Short mmCIF file of C-alpha atoms in Angstrom, two decimals:
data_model
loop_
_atom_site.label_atom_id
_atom_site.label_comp_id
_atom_site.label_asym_id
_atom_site.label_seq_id
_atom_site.Cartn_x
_atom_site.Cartn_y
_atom_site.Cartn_z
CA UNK A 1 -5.78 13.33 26.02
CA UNK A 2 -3.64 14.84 23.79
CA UNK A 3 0.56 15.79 24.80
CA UNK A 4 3.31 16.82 22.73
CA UNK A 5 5.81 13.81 21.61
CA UNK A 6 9.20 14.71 21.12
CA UNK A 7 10.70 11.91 18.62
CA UNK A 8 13.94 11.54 16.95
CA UNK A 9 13.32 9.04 14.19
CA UNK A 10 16.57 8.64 12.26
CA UNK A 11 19.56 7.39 14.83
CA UNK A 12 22.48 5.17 14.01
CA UNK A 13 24.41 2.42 16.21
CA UNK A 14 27.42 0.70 16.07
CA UNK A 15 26.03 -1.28 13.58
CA UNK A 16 26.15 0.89 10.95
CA UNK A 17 29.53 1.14 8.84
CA UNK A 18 29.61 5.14 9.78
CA UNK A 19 28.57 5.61 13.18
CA UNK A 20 30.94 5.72 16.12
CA UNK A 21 31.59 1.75 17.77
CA UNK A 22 30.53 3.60 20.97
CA UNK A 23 26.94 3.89 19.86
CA UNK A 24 25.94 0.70 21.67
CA UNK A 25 22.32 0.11 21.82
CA UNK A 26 21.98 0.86 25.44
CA UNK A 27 23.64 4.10 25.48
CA UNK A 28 21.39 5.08 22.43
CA UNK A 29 18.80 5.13 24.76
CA UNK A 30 19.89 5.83 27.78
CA UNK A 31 21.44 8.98 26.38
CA UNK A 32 17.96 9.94 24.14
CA UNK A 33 16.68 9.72 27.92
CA UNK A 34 18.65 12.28 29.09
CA UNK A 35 18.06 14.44 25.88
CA UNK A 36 14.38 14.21 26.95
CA UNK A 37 13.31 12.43 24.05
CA UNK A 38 9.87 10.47 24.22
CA UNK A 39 10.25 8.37 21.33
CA UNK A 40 13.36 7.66 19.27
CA UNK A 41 14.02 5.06 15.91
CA UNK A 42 17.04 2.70 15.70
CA UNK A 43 17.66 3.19 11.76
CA UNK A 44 20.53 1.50 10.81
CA UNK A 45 21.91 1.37 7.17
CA UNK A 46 19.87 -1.93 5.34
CA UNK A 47 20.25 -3.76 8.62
CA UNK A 48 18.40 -4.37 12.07
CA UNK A 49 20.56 -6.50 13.86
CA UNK A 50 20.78 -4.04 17.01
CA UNK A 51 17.27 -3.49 17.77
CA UNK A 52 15.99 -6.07 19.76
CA UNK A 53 19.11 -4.69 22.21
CA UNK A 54 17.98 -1.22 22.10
CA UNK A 55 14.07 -2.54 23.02
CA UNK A 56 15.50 -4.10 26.19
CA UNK A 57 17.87 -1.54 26.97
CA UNK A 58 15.08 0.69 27.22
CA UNK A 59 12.95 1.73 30.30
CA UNK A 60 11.11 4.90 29.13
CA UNK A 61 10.86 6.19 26.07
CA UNK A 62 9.40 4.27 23.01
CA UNK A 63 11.49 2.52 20.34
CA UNK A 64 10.60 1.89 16.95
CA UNK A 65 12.18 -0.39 14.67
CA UNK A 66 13.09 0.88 11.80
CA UNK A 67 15.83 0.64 8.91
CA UNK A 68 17.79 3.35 6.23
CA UNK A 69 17.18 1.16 3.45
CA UNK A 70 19.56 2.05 0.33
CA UNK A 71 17.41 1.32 -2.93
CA UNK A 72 19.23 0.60 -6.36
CA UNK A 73 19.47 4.16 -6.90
CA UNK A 74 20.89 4.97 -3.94
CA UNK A 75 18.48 6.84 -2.35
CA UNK A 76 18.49 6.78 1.26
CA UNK A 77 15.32 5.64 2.75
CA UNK A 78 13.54 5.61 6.14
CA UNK A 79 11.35 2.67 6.91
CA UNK A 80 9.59 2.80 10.40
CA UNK A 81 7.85 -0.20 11.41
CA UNK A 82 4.80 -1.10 14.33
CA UNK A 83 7.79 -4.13 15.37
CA UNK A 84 10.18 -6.37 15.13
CA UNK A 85 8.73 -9.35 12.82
CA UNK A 86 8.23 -6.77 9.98
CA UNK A 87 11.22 -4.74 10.32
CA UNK A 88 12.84 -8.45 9.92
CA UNK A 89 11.51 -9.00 6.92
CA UNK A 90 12.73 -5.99 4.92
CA UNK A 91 16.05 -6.52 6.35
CA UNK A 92 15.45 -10.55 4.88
CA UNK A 93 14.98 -8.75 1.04
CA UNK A 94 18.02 -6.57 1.71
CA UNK A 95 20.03 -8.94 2.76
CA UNK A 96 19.40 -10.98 -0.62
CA UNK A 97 21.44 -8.07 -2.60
CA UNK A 98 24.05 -7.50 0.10
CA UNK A 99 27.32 -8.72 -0.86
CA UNK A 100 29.45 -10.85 1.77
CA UNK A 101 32.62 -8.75 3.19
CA UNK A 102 34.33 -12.35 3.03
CA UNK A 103 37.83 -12.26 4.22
CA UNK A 104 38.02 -8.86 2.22
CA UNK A 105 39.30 -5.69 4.75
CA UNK A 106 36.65 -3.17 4.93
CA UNK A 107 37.23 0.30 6.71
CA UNK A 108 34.33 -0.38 9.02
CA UNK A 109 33.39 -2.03 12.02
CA UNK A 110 29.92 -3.45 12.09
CA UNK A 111 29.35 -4.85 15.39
CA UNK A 112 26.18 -6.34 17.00
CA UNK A 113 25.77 -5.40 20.87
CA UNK A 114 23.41 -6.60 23.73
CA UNK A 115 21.33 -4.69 26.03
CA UNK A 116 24.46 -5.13 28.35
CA UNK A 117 26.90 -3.57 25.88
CA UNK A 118 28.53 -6.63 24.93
CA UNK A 119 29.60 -7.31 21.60
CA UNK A 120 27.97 -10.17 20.11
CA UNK A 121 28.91 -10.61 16.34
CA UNK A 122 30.36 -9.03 13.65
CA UNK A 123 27.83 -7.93 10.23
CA UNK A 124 29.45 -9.69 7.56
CA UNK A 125 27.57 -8.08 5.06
CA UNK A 126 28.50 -5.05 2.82
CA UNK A 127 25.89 -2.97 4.64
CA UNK A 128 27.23 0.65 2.94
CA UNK A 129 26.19 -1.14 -0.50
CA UNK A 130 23.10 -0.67 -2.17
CA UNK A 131 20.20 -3.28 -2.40
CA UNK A 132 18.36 -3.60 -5.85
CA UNK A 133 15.22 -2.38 -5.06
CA UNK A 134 14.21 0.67 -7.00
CA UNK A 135 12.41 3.83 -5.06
CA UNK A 136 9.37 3.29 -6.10
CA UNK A 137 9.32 -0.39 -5.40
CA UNK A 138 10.90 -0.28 -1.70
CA UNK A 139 8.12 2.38 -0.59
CA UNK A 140 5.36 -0.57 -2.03
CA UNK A 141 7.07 -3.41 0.02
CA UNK A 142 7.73 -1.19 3.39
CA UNK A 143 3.64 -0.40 3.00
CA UNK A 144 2.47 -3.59 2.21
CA UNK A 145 4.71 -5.15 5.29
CA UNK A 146 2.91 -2.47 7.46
CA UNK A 147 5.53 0.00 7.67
CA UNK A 148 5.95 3.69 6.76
CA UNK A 149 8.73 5.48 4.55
CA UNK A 150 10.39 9.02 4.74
CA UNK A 151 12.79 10.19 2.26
CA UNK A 152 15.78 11.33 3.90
CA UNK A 153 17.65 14.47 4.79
CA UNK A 154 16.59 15.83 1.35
CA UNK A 155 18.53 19.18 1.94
CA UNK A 156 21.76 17.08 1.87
CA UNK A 157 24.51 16.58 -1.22
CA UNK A 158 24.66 12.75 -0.79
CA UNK A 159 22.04 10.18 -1.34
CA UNK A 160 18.81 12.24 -0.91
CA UNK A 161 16.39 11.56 -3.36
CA UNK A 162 17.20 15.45 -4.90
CA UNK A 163 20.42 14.21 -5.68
CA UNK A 164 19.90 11.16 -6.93
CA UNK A 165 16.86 11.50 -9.05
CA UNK A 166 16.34 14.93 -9.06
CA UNK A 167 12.90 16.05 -7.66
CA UNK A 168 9.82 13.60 -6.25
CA UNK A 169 7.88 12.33 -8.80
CA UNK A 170 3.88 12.77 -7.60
CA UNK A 171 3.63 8.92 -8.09
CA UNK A 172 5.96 8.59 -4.59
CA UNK A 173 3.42 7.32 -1.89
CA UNK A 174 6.15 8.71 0.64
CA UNK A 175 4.85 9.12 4.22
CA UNK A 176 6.99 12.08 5.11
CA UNK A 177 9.95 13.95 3.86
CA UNK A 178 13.08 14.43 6.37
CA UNK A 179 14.92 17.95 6.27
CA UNK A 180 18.48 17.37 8.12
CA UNK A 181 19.36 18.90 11.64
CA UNK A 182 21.64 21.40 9.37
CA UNK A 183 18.54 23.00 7.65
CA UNK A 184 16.15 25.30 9.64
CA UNK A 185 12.43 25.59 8.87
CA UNK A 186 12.51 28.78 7.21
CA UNK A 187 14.67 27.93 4.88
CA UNK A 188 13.81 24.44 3.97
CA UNK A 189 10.11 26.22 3.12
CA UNK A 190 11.77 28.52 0.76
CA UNK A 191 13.56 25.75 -0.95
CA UNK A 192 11.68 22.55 -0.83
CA UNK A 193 8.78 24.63 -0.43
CA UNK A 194 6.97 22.89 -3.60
CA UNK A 195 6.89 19.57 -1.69
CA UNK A 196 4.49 20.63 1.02
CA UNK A 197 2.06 18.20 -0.20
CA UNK A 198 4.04 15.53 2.13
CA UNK A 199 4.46 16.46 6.06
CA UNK A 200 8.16 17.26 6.46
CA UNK A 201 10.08 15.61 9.75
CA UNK A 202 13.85 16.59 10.79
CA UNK A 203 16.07 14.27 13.04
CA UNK A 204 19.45 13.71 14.16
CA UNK A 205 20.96 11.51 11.68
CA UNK A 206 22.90 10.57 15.15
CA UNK A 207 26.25 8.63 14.23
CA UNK A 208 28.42 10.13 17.17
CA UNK A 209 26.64 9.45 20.72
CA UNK A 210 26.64 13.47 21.06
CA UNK A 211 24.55 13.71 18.01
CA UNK A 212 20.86 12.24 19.48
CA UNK A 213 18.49 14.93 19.58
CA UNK A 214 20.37 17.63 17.89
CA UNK A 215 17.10 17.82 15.89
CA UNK A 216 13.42 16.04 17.02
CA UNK A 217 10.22 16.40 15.76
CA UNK A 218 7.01 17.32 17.83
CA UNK A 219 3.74 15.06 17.48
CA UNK A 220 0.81 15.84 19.22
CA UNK A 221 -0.77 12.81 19.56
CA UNK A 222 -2.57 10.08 22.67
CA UNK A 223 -0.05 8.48 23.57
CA UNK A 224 4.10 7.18 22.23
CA UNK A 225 3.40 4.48 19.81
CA UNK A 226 3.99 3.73 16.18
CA UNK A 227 -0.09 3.97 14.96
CA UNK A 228 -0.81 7.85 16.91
CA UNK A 229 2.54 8.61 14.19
CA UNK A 230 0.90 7.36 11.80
CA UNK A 231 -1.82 8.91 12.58
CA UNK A 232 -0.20 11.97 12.93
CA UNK A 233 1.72 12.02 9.11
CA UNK A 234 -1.52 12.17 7.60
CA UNK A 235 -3.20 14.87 9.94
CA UNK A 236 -5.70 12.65 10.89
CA UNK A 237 -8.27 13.09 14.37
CA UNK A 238 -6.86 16.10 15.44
CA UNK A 239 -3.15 14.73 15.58
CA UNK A 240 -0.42 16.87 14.57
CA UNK A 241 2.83 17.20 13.29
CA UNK A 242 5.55 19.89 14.20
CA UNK A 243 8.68 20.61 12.65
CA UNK B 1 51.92 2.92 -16.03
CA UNK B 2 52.93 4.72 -12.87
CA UNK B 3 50.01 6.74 -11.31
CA UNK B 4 52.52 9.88 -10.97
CA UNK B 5 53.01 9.82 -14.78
CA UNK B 6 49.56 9.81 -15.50
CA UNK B 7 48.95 12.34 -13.12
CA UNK B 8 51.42 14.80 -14.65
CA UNK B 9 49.85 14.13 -18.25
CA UNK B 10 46.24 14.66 -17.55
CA UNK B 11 47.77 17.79 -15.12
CA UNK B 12 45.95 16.20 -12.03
CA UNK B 13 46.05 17.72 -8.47
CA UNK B 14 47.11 15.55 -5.94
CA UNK B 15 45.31 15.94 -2.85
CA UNK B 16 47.14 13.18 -0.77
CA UNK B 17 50.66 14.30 -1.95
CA UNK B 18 52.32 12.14 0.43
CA UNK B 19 50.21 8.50 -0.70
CA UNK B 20 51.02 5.80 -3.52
CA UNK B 21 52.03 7.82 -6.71
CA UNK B 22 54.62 5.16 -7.34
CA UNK B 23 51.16 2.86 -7.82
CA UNK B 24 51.03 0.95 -11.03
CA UNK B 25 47.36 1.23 -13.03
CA UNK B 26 45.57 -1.28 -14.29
CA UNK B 27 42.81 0.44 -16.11
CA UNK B 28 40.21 3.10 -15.26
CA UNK B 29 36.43 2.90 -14.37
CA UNK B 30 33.87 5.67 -14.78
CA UNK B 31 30.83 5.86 -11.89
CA UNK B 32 29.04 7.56 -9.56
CA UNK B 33 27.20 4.82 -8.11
CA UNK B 34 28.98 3.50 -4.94
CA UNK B 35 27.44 -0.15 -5.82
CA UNK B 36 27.62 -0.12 -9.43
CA UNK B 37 31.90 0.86 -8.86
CA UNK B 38 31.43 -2.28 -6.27
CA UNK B 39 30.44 -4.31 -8.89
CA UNK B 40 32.46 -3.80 -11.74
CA UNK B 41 35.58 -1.89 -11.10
CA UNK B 42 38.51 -3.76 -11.59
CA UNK B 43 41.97 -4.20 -9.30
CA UNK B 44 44.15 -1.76 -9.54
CA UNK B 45 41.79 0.95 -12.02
CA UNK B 46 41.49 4.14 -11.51
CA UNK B 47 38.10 5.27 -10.73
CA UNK B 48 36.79 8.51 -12.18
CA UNK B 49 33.62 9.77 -10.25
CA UNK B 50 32.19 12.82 -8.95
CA UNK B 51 31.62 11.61 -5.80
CA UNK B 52 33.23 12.72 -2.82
CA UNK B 53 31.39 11.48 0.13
CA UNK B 54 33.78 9.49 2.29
CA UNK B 55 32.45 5.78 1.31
CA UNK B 56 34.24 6.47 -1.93
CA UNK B 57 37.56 5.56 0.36
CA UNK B 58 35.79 2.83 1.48
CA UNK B 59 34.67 1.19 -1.81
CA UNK B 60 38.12 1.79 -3.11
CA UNK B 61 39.89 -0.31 -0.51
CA UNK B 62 37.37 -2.99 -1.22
CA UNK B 63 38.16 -3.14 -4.90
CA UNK B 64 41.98 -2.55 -4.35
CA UNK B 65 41.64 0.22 -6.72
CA UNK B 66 45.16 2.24 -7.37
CA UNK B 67 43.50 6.03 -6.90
CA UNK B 68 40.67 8.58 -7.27
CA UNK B 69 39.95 10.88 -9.49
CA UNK B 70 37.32 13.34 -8.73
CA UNK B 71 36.09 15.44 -11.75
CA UNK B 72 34.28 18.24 -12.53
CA UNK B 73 36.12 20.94 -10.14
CA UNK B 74 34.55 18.93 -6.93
CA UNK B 75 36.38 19.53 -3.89
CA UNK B 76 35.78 16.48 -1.03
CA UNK B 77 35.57 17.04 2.73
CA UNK B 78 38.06 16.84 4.95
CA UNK B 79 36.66 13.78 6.40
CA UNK B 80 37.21 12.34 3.14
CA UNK B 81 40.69 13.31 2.64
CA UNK B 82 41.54 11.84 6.58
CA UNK B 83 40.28 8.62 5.59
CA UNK B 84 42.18 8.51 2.17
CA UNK B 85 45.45 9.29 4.36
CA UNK B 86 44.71 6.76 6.74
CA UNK B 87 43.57 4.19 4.46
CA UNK B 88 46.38 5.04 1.78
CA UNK B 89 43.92 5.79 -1.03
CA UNK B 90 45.25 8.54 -3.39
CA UNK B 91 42.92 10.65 -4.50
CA UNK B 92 43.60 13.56 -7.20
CA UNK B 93 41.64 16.46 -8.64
CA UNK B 94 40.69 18.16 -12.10
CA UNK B 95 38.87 20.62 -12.90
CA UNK B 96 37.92 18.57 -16.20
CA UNK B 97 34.69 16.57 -17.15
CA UNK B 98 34.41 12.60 -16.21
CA UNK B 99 34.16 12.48 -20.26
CA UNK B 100 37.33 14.00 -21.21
CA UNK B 101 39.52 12.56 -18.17
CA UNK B 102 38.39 9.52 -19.27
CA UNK B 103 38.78 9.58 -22.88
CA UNK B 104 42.56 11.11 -22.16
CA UNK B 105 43.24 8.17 -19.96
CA UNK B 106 42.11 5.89 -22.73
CA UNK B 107 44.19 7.00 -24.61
CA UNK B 108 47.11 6.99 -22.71
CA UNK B 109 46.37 3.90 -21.85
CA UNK B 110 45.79 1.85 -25.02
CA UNK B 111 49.38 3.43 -27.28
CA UNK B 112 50.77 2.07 -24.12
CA UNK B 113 49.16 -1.42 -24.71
CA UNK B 114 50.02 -0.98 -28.20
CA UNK B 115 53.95 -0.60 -27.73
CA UNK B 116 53.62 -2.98 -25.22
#
């Protein structure tokens, strides 16, 4: 039977350089619980350190594993994936490009968490710098490791692929294209109305706790799980997509 | 050269007033790639971008650069200007093209290697 999913795709932890430090793993969830979210992804920037916390942390809701991969151009991109051994292996090719913080101060924390909200390790890698794969390129590997790609928050002034490169070249295999929480439907038709050929998701971004669910994205689909999205994105058996 | 002096010759706005204009400058570096600045920048430059996002603090305190120069009229957030306060990053405005801050600076720069 078909029900309506409501996902938020594009949340931060403590991981990340930006996000708060209180953006534990378990409070992800337990707070896109409370939001009433069914399914959420753990995207953290070029990293996925905190994931396996956030899968055992969890009693509810689905998580995917997925990563905001940074290509050479610095184009922010989503990269959801069916679990952990493949997400691992994108974040084993970005690693390869990230530099070492070494003893160097950096303004962020990156901090690796359990499922009981105890910190673990410190990231020692430059995770706010870019890796060298081109657009193009990274949207080849997620596929062929089984994953999926979005271009993110496209309606936004900083590493969006409108910014960076300047419109989406037809040769872009993207899955989906993310409008930020800041942008309502309406509008984003009138002005990214010319990219309707992908389906369009919006998320929270989340990198403050309060964030998670500020914006989801409605599937209507079997059942919570990474292949009924997939399914979904491209329309197929009666699935559907709602933004 | 001081960062103040160069500062009141290319008539740059200081938007952190109260942070490191007694700096000495090494050089300057020209980017708007967060990485590619990574990369190459140099202690102590100057970096000319048109970036303001608030990782440009960031990448300056991890290349020890002396200040910011953000061109074109761009105005940053005020997230951006906390975090250059709290991290003691200047950062200064113009209303001028990366080209001819740049070539100014150059110049500046160079008769002052030349008396040297």
């Amino acid at each position: 039977m078909f029900r309506t999913y409501r996902a938020d795709l594009h949340i931060h932890t403590c991981l990340s350089p930006c996000a708060e430090l209180d953006m534990t793993p378990a409070r992800v969830v337990s707070r896109a619980i409370e939001e009433g979210l069914d399914i959420i992804a753990i995207t953290d920037h070029n990293t996925a350190e905190n994931i396996p916390s956030a899968i055992k942390a969890n009693g509810e809701i689905t998580v995917i594993p997925g990563m905001e991969l940074t290509t050479v151009e610095e184009v922010h991109i989503l990269a959801l994936f069916p679990d952990m051994e493949s997400v691992m292996r994108l974040q084993e090719i970005a690693y390869n490009d990230l530099p070492l913080t070494g003893n160097k101060r950096i303004l962020y924390e990156q901090v690796v968490v359990n499922e009981e909200d105890e910190v673990i390790r410190f990231n020692d890698r430059v995770l706010m710098d870019a890796t060298g794969l081109g657009v193009k390129e990274a949207i080849n590997i997620i596929h062929d490791i089984g994953g999926i790609t979005v271009a993110c928050h496209i309606d936004r002034e900083a590493f969006s692929i409108l910014t960076q490169l300047g419109f989406i070249h037809d040769s872009l295999k993207f899955d989906a294209l993310e409008i930020s929480f800041r942008t309502e439907r309406q509008r984003a038709l009138k002005m990214f109305g010319i990219y309707d050929r992908y389906p369009w998701i919006t998320s929270s971004d989340a990198h403050h706790v309060s964030d998670i669910g500020r914006a989801a994205t409605e599937f209507i689909m079997k059942d919570a799980s990474f292949e009924e999205i997939v399914l979904a994105l491209s329309g197929k058996e009666g699935r559907e997509v709602r933004f | 050269m001081k960062l103040k002096e160069i500062a009141e010759i290319l008539s740059l706005r200081p938007l952190t007033p109260a942070v490191g204009h007694e700096r000495e400058v090494s050089g300057a570096y020209v980017g708007d790639l967060l990485s590619d600045v990574m990369a190459n920048a140099g202690e102590g430059n100057i970096w000319i971008t048109l970036q303001t996002h608030v990782n440009i603090v960031a990448v300056a305190v991890f290349k020890n650069l002396s200040a910011i120069v953000i061109v074109n009229g761009r105005m940053p957030d005020a997230d951006t200007m906390d975090k250059a306060v709290s991290e003691d990053i200047p950062i200064l405005l113009t209303g001028k093209s990366a080209f001819e801050t740049a070539g100014k600076l150059y110049q500046i720069l160079n008769v002052q290697n030349l008396q040297g």
